[in-house]
Short mmCIF file of C-alpha atoms in Angstrom, two decimals:
data_model
loop_
_atom_site.label_atom_id
_atom_site.label_comp_id
_atom_site.label_asym_id
_atom_site.label_seq_id
_atom_site.Cartn_x
_atom_site.Cartn_y
_atom_site.Cartn_z
CA MET A 1 7.64 13.13 4.73
CA LEU A 2 8.49 13.66 1.05
CA MET A 3 9.11 10.63 -1.02
CA CYS A 4 9.82 12.93 -4.48
CA ALA A 5 8.32 15.88 -6.66
CA SER A 6 7.13 15.67 -10.09
CA GLU A 7 6.34 19.43 -11.30
CA GLY A 8 4.43 20.51 -13.60
CA ARG A 9 4.39 24.56 -15.26
CA HIS A 10 2.77 26.09 -12.53
CA TRP A 11 2.23 23.82 -9.78
CA ARG A 12 4.48 20.94 -8.44
CA TYR A 13 2.25 17.06 -7.25
CA GLU A 14 4.51 15.67 -4.21
CA VAL A 15 4.45 12.36 -3.10
CA CYS A 16 4.38 12.40 1.13
CA GLU A 17 4.33 9.01 2.89
CA HIS A 18 0.95 9.21 4.60
CA GLU A 19 -0.55 6.22 7.59
CA ASP A 20 -3.03 5.18 4.36
CA GLY A 21 -0.63 4.28 1.79
CA TYR A 22 0.85 7.76 -0.34
CA LEU A 23 -0.05 10.31 -1.15
CA VAL A 24 -0.63 12.91 -3.92
CA GLN A 25 -0.60 16.18 -3.40
CA MET A 26 -0.44 19.72 -5.47
CA ARG A 27 2.00 22.94 -3.91
CA ASP A 28 1.25 26.10 -6.05
CA LEU A 29 5.29 26.83 -7.23
CA THR A 30 4.74 30.24 -6.96
CA THR A 31 2.75 30.68 -3.04
CA GLY A 32 4.13 27.29 -2.00
CA GLU A 33 0.35 26.62 -0.73
CA LEU A 34 -1.71 23.01 -1.15
CA ASP A 35 -4.84 22.88 -3.50
CA ASP A 36 -6.96 21.34 -0.89
CA GLU A 37 -9.39 19.71 -3.45
CA PHE A 38 -5.99 17.52 -4.80
CA SER A 39 -5.10 15.23 -3.55
CA THR A 40 -4.99 10.81 -4.08
CA ILE A 41 -4.43 8.15 -1.52
CA PHE A 42 -2.34 5.16 -3.80
CA ARG A 43 -1.16 2.34 -1.85
CA THR A 44 1.23 1.48 -4.08
CA LEU A 45 4.46 4.12 -4.25
CA PRO A 46 5.21 3.17 -8.04
CA VAL A 47 1.88 4.30 -9.47
CA ALA A 48 2.10 7.33 -6.72
CA PHE A 49 4.62 8.46 -8.14
CA ALA A 50 3.71 7.72 -12.03
CA TYR A 51 0.21 10.10 -11.37
CA ALA A 52 2.62 12.71 -10.42
CA GLU A 53 4.47 12.39 -13.42
CA MET A 54 1.96 12.06 -14.59
CA SER A 55 -0.48 15.32 -13.85
CA ALA A 56 2.42 17.10 -13.97
CA ALA A 57 2.70 15.93 -17.61
CA TYR A 58 -1.10 16.61 -18.09
CA GLU A 59 -0.15 20.61 -16.33
CA ARG A 60 2.74 20.56 -18.89
CA TYR A 61 0.62 20.40 -21.21
CA ALA A 62 -2.06 22.47 -20.85
CA ALA A 63 0.14 25.32 -20.24
CA SER A 64 1.68 24.76 -23.59
CA GLU A 65 -1.53 24.86 -25.21
CA LEU A 66 -3.32 28.17 -23.95
CA GLU A 67 0.53 29.04 -24.57
CA HIS A 68 -0.15 28.44 -28.24
CA VAL A 69 3.89 26.58 -28.00
CA GLU A 70 3.81 23.55 -30.24
CA ASP A 71 6.16 21.30 -28.81
CA GLU A 72 5.52 17.77 -29.94
CA LEU A 73 6.98 16.38 -27.31
CA ILE A 74 5.61 17.69 -24.75
CA GLU A 75 2.30 15.61 -26.67
CA VAL A 76 4.98 12.08 -26.88
CA GLU A 77 5.83 12.79 -22.83
CA VAL A 78 2.67 13.09 -21.34
CA GLU A 79 0.91 9.80 -23.91
CA THR A 80 3.95 7.84 -22.08
CA THR A 81 3.49 8.68 -18.25
CA GLU A 82 -0.09 8.05 -19.06
CA ARG A 83 0.61 4.77 -20.50
CA HIS A 84 2.91 4.52 -18.38
CA PHE A 85 -0.16 5.28 -15.02
CA ILE A 86 -2.90 3.19 -16.73
CA ASP A 87 0.02 -0.32 -16.27
CA LEU A 88 0.91 0.45 -13.04
CA SER A 89 -2.78 1.05 -11.24
CA ASP A 90 -3.84 -1.61 -13.13
CA ARG A 91 -0.90 -4.78 -12.44
CA LEU A 92 -0.93 -3.64 -8.86
CA HIS A 93 -4.62 -2.92 -8.62
CA ASP A 94 -3.86 -0.16 -7.25
CA SER A 95 -6.50 3.59 -9.08
CA GLY A 96 -5.65 5.44 -5.64
CA ILE A 97 -8.46 7.41 -3.57
CA ASN A 98 -9.18 10.68 -3.62
CA GLY A 99 -8.15 12.57 -0.71
CA ILE A 100 -11.58 14.25 0.37
CA VAL A 101 -13.20 10.93 0.74
CA VAL A 102 -10.15 9.61 3.18
CA GLN A 103 -11.24 12.40 5.60
CA ALA A 104 -15.10 12.17 5.04
CA TRP A 105 -14.32 8.46 6.15
CA GLU A 106 -12.20 9.67 9.06
CA ARG A 107 -14.19 12.50 10.29
CA GLU A 108 -17.69 9.58 9.91
CA ASN A 109 -15.12 7.06 12.27
CA GLN A 110 -14.40 9.69 14.54
CA ARG A 111 -18.35 10.60 15.42
CA SER A 112 -19.53 7.83 14.59
CA SER A 113 -17.66 6.11 17.53
CA ALA A 114 -18.61 8.44 20.04
CA ARG A 115 -22.42 7.28 19.35
CA MET A 116 -22.96 4.20 21.66
CA LEU A 117 -26.38 3.38 21.88
CA HIS A 118 -27.48 0.38 24.64
#
């Protein structure tokens, strides 16, 4: 279930419920496809929200740099969202786990449960 989304220039950072917590995933605004390489799972919803906001702010900042647009508000937003994420992450002891790592663990658990030694 989609909880919220933060939009960058080219990507939307979605926070969804996940069996292990809250998944932040990246969706292309043009095609609607998910980026399989970018996903992070957090135990707490506030940290997942903050991570999505920070990721979208970084992406807007990077896009403005590539387009040579000077906007001090974008720089302030990046600093603010980064500080907010770090503060929440530290206080709640939730730095997130890369989604690819979780998928690898799940595959290994399925594989190892099939093998039994007598």
